[in-house]
Amino acid sequence: DVVMTQTPPSLSVAIGQSVSISCKSSQSLVYSDGKTYLHWLLQSSGRSPKRLIYQVSNLDSGVPDRFSGTGSQKDFTLKISRVEAKDLGVYYCAQTTHFPWTFGGGTKLELK
Amino acid sequence: EVQLQESGPGLVKPSQSLSLTCSVTGYSITSNYWGWIRKFPGNKMEWMGYISYSGSTSYNPSLKSRISITRDTSKNQFFLQLNSVTTEDTATYYCADLPFFDYWGQGVMVTVSS
């Protein structure tokens, strides 16, 4: 299975601060079609997970451009600029390139 | 608007079967892929399997032969059955459209306990 190593496991931030979350995979996530199926999800407290970014860097509709996703092959980063209170929760990276599809261990973003 | 809703018992006894239903509105399950994901106490998430638009299935090998995903296209529902459950199957179970996680159900917490 592809192991997704997400760091840090938790982040304490002040409102307005910028943060980055790392996600490293044990294999390249480039699929045979040339695309990279690495996605970022946010699970806010008491809610279902919600996708923020798909295929490394594509923001979902309604997701503010304070969020950005970068990376390639085995190394990916989610950056959040100017953190707001509504950004708090657990962030996950997930890959759907290789079976079985796997998730990172999560990064809990909380207020300092 | 696409909506998914899980339903099923919140308590299952060890060695019995866990059965959940996902009802989909706003999108036909004869298009796309539909699957189950679970979140264990703590943060660990696991993809369990999916059923495709054609009815074919794919499962996480970690679940070996315990899992079955089926569907009823007339009701636009798909189902999860997990056999021989243990306390390690205690989790919140989500249905979602795959492989891009566009839409999720609200989740159902299932506890395995005698």
mmCIF file of C-alpha atoms in Angstrom:
data_model
loop_
_atom_site.group_PDB
_atom_site.id
_atom_site.type_symbol
_atom_site.label_atom_id
_atom_site.label_comp_id
_atom_site.label_asym_id
_atom_site.label_seq_id
_atom_site.Cartn_x
_atom_site.Cartn_y
_atom_site.Cartn_z
ATOM 1 C CA ASP A 1 0.000 0.000 0.000
ATOM 2 C CA VAL A 2 1.093 3.592 -0.604
ATOM 3 C CA VAL A 3 1.932 5.157 2.737
ATOM 4 C CA MET A 4 0.996 8.810 3.044
ATOM 5 C CA THR A 5 3.081 10.592 5.680
ATOM 6 C CA GLN A 6 1.529 13.839 6.745
ATOM 7 C CA THR A 7 3.322 16.367 8.936
ATOM 8 C CA PRO A 8 2.964 17.926 11.353
ATOM 9 C CA PRO A 9 0.228 15.976 13.141
ATOM 10 C CA SER A 10 -0.970 19.184 14.745
ATOM 11 C CA LEU A 11 -0.536 22.906 14.322
ATOM 12 C CA SER A 12 -1.388 25.717 16.709
ATOM 13 C CA VAL A 13 -1.885 28.953 14.859
ATOM 14 C CA ALA A 14 -2.946 32.522 15.444
ATOM 15 C CA ILE A 15 -5.601 34.053 13.247
ATOM 16 C CA GLY A 16 -3.922 35.704 10.300
ATOM 17 C CA GLN A 17 -0.888 33.448 10.400
ATOM 18 C CA SER A 18 0.152 31.337 7.399
ATOM 19 C CA VAL A 19 0.803 27.609 7.691
ATOM 20 C CA SER A 20 1.969 24.714 5.548
ATOM 21 C CA ILE A 21 1.155 21.023 5.779
ATOM 22 C CA SER A 22 3.385 18.422 4.177
ATOM 23 C CA CYS A 23 2.268 15.153 2.626
ATOM 24 C CA LYS A 24 4.832 12.653 1.361
ATOM 25 C CA SER A 25 3.957 9.408 -0.387
ATOM 26 C CA SER A 26 5.975 6.203 -0.427
ATOM 27 C CA GLN A 27 5.564 5.974 -4.220
ATOM 28 C CA SER A 28 5.152 8.463 -7.030
ATOM 29 C CA LEU A 29 1.513 9.467 -7.397
ATOM 30 C CA VAL A 30 1.732 10.058 -11.134
ATOM 31 C CA TYR A 31 -0.816 7.817 -12.841
ATOM 32 C CA SER A 32 -0.348 6.178 -16.235
ATOM 33 C CA ASP A 33 -2.409 8.985 -17.797
ATOM 34 C CA GLY A 34 0.178 11.516 -16.604
ATOM 35 C CA LYS A 35 -2.099 13.019 -13.963
ATOM 36 C CA THR A 36 -1.460 13.055 -10.221
ATOM 37 C CA TYR A 37 -4.379 12.029 -8.072
ATOM 38 C CA LEU A 38 -3.500 13.711 -4.801
ATOM 39 C CA HIS A 39 -6.286 15.534 -3.003
ATOM 40 C CA TRP A 40 -6.689 17.597 0.155
ATOM 41 C CA LEU A 41 -9.692 17.342 2.464
ATOM 42 C CA LEU A 42 -10.792 19.257 5.545
ATOM 43 C CA GLN A 43 -12.939 17.825 8.289
ATOM 44 C CA SER A 44 -14.282 20.569 10.527
ATOM 45 C CA SER A 45 -15.533 19.632 13.972
ATOM 46 C CA GLY A 46 -18.781 17.676 13.835
ATOM 47 C CA ARG A 47 -18.925 17.712 10.046
ATOM 48 C CA SER A 48 -18.196 15.385 7.167
ATOM 49 C CA PRO A 49 -14.931 15.731 5.299
ATOM 50 C CA LYS A 50 -14.973 18.250 2.500
ATOM 51 C CA ARG A 51 -12.643 18.325 -0.447
ATOM 52 C CA LEU A 52 -10.643 21.537 -0.824
ATOM 53 C CA ILE A 53 -8.176 20.707 -3.573
ATOM 54 C CA TYR A 54 -8.081 17.945 -6.177
ATOM 55 C CA GLN A 55 -5.243 16.705 -8.317
ATOM 56 C CA VAL A 56 -2.558 18.555 -6.381
ATOM 57 C CA SER A 57 -3.471 22.157 -7.073
ATOM 58 C CA ASN A 58 -7.064 22.586 -8.303
ATOM 59 C CA LEU A 59 -9.171 24.526 -5.836
ATOM 60 C CA ASP A 60 -12.767 23.469 -5.427
ATOM 61 C CA SER A 61 -15.490 25.967 -6.106
ATOM 62 C CA GLY A 62 -16.007 28.224 -3.113
ATOM 63 C CA VAL A 63 -12.609 27.509 -1.580
ATOM 64 C CA PRO A 64 -10.807 30.802 -0.996
ATOM 65 C CA ASP A 65 -7.550 31.447 -2.776
ATOM 66 C CA ARG A 66 -5.874 31.640 0.622
ATOM 67 C CA PHE A 67 -5.525 27.887 0.071
ATOM 68 C CA SER A 68 -2.996 26.530 -2.358
ATOM 69 C CA GLY A 69 -1.660 23.104 -3.197
ATOM 70 C CA THR A 70 1.698 22.367 -4.737
ATOM 71 C CA GLY A 71 3.981 19.437 -5.318
ATOM 72 C CA SER A 72 4.782 16.556 -7.611
ATOM 73 C CA GLN A 73 5.748 12.891 -7.660
ATOM 74 C CA LYS A 74 5.994 12.044 -3.927
ATOM 75 C CA ASP A 75 6.113 15.412 -2.177
ATOM 76 C CA PHE A 76 3.120 17.688 -1.703
ATOM 77 C CA THR A 77 2.229 20.755 0.328
ATOM 78 C CA LEU A 78 -0.947 22.504 1.348
ATOM 79 C CA LYS A 79 -0.483 26.144 2.255
ATOM 80 C CA ILE A 80 -3.035 28.275 4.039
ATOM 81 C CA SER A 81 -2.416 32.004 4.040
ATOM 82 C CA ARG A 82 -3.999 34.292 6.635
ATOM 83 C CA VAL A 83 -5.701 31.547 8.635
ATOM 84 C CA GLU A 84 -9.290 32.269 9.645
ATOM 85 C CA ALA A 85 -11.318 30.633 12.418
ATOM 86 C CA LYS A 86 -13.382 28.710 9.857
ATOM 87 C CA ASP A 87 -10.203 26.985 8.620
ATOM 88 C CA LEU A 88 -9.825 25.022 11.850
ATOM 89 C CA GLY A 89 -10.214 21.255 11.780
ATOM 90 C CA VAL A 90 -8.338 18.188 10.565
ATOM 91 C CA TYR A 91 -6.703 18.252 7.158
ATOM 92 C CA TYR A 92 -6.053 15.073 5.183
ATOM 93 C CA CYS A 93 -4.189 14.310 2.025
ATOM 94 C CA ALA A 94 -5.507 11.363 0.041
ATOM 95 C CA GLN A 95 -4.256 9.521 -3.025
ATOM 96 C CA THR A 96 -6.390 7.762 -5.604
ATOM 97 C CA THR A 97 -3.587 6.851 -7.995
ATOM 98 C CA HIS A 98 -2.758 3.421 -6.575
ATOM 99 C CA PHE A 99 -5.030 0.763 -5.106
ATOM 100 C CA PRO A 100 -5.858 0.630 -2.317
ATOM 101 C CA TRP A 101 -6.514 4.338 -2.067
ATOM 102 C CA THR A 102 -4.963 5.732 1.094
ATOM 103 C CA PHE A 103 -5.029 8.752 3.359
ATOM 104 C CA GLY A 104 -2.496 10.669 5.357
ATOM 105 C CA GLY A 105 -2.772 10.527 9.116
ATOM 106 C CA GLY A 106 -4.276 13.988 9.361
ATOM 107 C CA THR A 107 -3.099 17.381 10.612
ATOM 108 C CA LYS A 108 -5.179 19.062 13.281
ATOM 109 C CA LEU A 109 -5.207 22.820 12.887
ATOM 110 C CA GLU A 110 -6.202 24.608 16.069
ATOM 111 C CA LEU A 111 -6.045 28.066 17.547
ATOM 112 C CA LYS A 112 -3.058 29.085 19.589
ATOM 113 C CA GLU B 1 -27.807 19.415 -5.345
ATOM 114 C CA VAL B 2 -26.153 16.068 -4.719
ATOM 115 C CA GLN B 3 -26.838 14.587 -1.310
ATOM 116 C CA LEU B 4 -25.789 11.328 0.292
ATOM 117 C CA GLN B 5 -27.275 9.929 3.469
ATOM 118 C CA GLU B 6 -26.116 6.897 5.400
ATOM 119 C CA SER B 7 -28.454 4.827 7.518
ATOM 120 C CA GLY B 8 -28.106 1.733 9.620
ATOM 121 C CA PRO B 9 -27.679 0.486 13.176
ATOM 122 C CA GLY B 10 -25.282 2.283 15.463
ATOM 123 C CA LEU B 11 -24.496 -0.803 17.522
ATOM 124 C CA VAL B 12 -23.419 -4.208 16.254
ATOM 125 C CA LYS B 13 -22.330 -7.218 18.282
ATOM 126 C CA PRO B 14 -18.951 -8.816 17.690
ATOM 127 C CA SER B 15 -18.958 -11.594 15.078
ATOM 128 C CA GLN B 16 -22.150 -10.248 13.503
ATOM 129 C CA SER B 17 -22.547 -8.332 10.248
ATOM 130 C CA LEU B 18 -22.609 -4.574 9.842
ATOM 131 C CA SER B 19 -25.048 -3.368 7.192
ATOM 132 C CA LEU B 20 -25.363 0.225 6.035
ATOM 133 C CA THR B 21 -27.326 1.968 3.305
ATOM 134 C CA CYS B 22 -26.339 5.071 1.386
ATOM 135 C CA SER B 23 -29.224 6.910 -0.269
ATOM 136 C CA VAL B 24 -28.210 9.270 -3.059
ATOM 137 C CA THR B 25 -30.259 12.152 -4.402
ATOM 138 C CA GLY B 26 -29.397 14.563 -7.172
ATOM 139 C CA TYR B 27 -27.147 12.146 -9.067
ATOM 140 C CA SER B 28 -27.656 8.702 -10.517
ATOM 141 C CA ILE B 29 -25.499 5.937 -9.092
ATOM 142 C CA THR B 30 -25.385 4.473 -12.615
ATOM 143 C CA SER B 31 -22.858 7.210 -13.255
ATOM 144 C CA ASN B 32 -19.550 7.561 -11.470
ATOM 145 C CA TYR B 33 -18.160 5.497 -8.598
ATOM 146 C CA TRP B 34 -19.679 5.244 -5.121
ATOM 147 C CA GLY B 35 -17.965 3.965 -2.066
ATOM 148 C CA TRP B 36 -17.417 3.678 1.633
ATOM 149 C CA ILE B 37 -14.774 5.273 3.798
ATOM 150 C CA ARG B 38 -14.434 4.938 7.534
ATOM 151 C CA LYS B 39 -12.771 7.060 10.184
ATOM 152 C CA PHE B 40 -11.540 5.320 13.282
ATOM 153 C CA PRO B 41 -11.410 6.885 16.745
ATOM 154 C CA GLY B 42 -8.470 9.253 16.446
ATOM 155 C CA ASN B 43 -7.883 10.488 12.914
ATOM 156 C CA LYS B 44 -7.135 7.418 10.818
ATOM 157 C CA MET B 45 -9.187 7.196 7.613
ATOM 158 C CA GLU B 46 -9.571 4.061 5.505
ATOM 159 C CA TRP B 47 -11.029 3.611 2.032
ATOM 160 C CA MET B 48 -13.100 0.424 2.165
ATOM 161 C CA GLY B 49 -14.293 -0.069 -1.383
ATOM 162 C CA TYR B 50 -16.510 1.139 -4.189
ATOM 163 C CA ILE B 51 -19.162 0.077 -6.644
ATOM 164 C CA SER B 52 -18.908 1.505 -10.129
ATOM 165 C CA TYR B 53 -21.495 2.882 -12.512
ATOM 166 C CA SER B 54 -21.602 -0.555 -14.160
ATOM 167 C CA GLY B 55 -21.919 -2.461 -10.895
ATOM 168 C CA SER B 56 -18.357 -3.697 -10.703
ATOM 169 C CA THR B 57 -16.692 -3.508 -7.324
ATOM 170 C CA SER B 58 -13.258 -2.938 -5.850
ATOM 171 C CA TYR B 59 -12.327 -3.535 -2.237
ATOM 172 C CA ASN B 60 -9.474 -2.730 0.071
ATOM 173 C CA PRO B 61 -7.482 -5.965 0.481
ATOM 174 C CA SER B 62 -7.217 -5.212 4.221
ATOM 175 C CA LEU B 63 -10.859 -6.194 4.481
ATOM 176 C CA LYS B 64 -10.218 -9.440 2.657
ATOM 177 C CA SER B 65 -13.421 -11.369 2.067
ATOM 178 C CA ARG B 66 -15.431 -9.654 4.819
ATOM 179 C CA ILE B 67 -16.786 -6.823 2.665
ATOM 180 C CA SER B 68 -19.499 -6.598 0.073
ATOM 181 C CA ILE B 69 -20.865 -3.495 -1.670
ATOM 182 C CA THR B 70 -24.070 -3.822 -3.654
ATOM 183 C CA ARG B 71 -26.663 -1.462 -5.048
ATOM 184 C CA ASP B 72 -30.300 -0.972 -5.940
ATOM 185 C CA THR B 73 -30.440 1.319 -8.946
ATOM 186 C CA SER B 74 -34.233 1.592 -8.776
ATOM 187 C CA LYS B 75 -33.892 3.281 -5.392
ATOM 188 C CA ASN B 76 -30.578 4.998 -6.162
ATOM 189 C CA GLN B 77 -29.040 3.359 -3.128
ATOM 190 C CA PHE B 78 -25.914 1.379 -2.471
ATOM 191 C CA PHE B 79 -25.076 -0.796 0.483
ATOM 192 C CA LEU B 80 -22.204 -1.913 2.653
ATOM 193 C CA GLN B 81 -22.027 -5.267 4.354
ATOM 194 C CA LEU B 82 -19.072 -6.060 6.583
ATOM 195 C CA ASN B 83 -19.047 -9.519 8.070
ATOM 196 C CA SER B 84 -17.508 -10.953 11.235
ATOM 197 C CA VAL B 85 -17.011 -7.568 12.839
ATOM 198 C CA THR B 86 -14.768 -7.018 15.827
ATOM 199 C CA THR B 87 -14.273 -4.076 18.148
ATOM 200 C CA GLU B 88 -11.632 -2.838 15.695
ATOM 201 C CA ASP B 89 -14.422 -2.078 13.233
ATOM 202 C CA THR B 90 -15.788 0.604 15.538
ATOM 203 C CA ALA B 91 -15.679 3.760 13.425
ATOM 204 C CA THR B 92 -17.701 6.452 11.723
ATOM 205 C CA TYR B 93 -18.720 5.198 8.293
ATOM 206 C CA TYR B 94 -19.134 7.580 5.380
ATOM 207 C CA CYS B 95 -20.433 7.048 1.903
ATOM 208 C CA ALA B 96 -18.967 9.244 -0.798
ATOM 209 C CA ASP B 97 -18.648 9.601 -4.533
ATOM 210 C CA LEU B 98 -15.249 8.542 -5.764
ATOM 211 C CA PRO B 99 -12.505 8.755 -6.734
ATOM 212 C CA PHE B 100 -12.423 12.482 -6.148
ATOM 213 C CA PHE B 101 -14.426 12.749 -2.907
ATOM 214 C CA ASP B 102 -16.731 15.436 -4.311
ATOM 215 C CA TYR B 103 -19.682 14.515 -2.129
ATOM 216 C CA TRP B 104 -19.962 12.877 1.289
ATOM 217 C CA GLY B 105 -22.728 11.685 3.524
ATOM 218 C CA GLN B 106 -22.991 12.974 7.064
ATOM 219 C CA GLY B 107 -21.564 9.749 8.458
ATOM 220 C CA VAL B 108 -22.924 7.142 10.826
ATOM 221 C CA MET B 109 -21.090 6.131 13.974
ATOM 222 C CA VAL B 110 -21.015 2.361 14.425
ATOM 223 C CA THR B 111 -19.899 0.776 17.665
ATOM 224 C CA VAL B 112 -19.060 -2.903 17.841
ATOM 225 C CA SER B 113 -19.712 -4.109 21.343
ATOM 226 C CA SER B 114 -21.438 -6.910 23.139
#
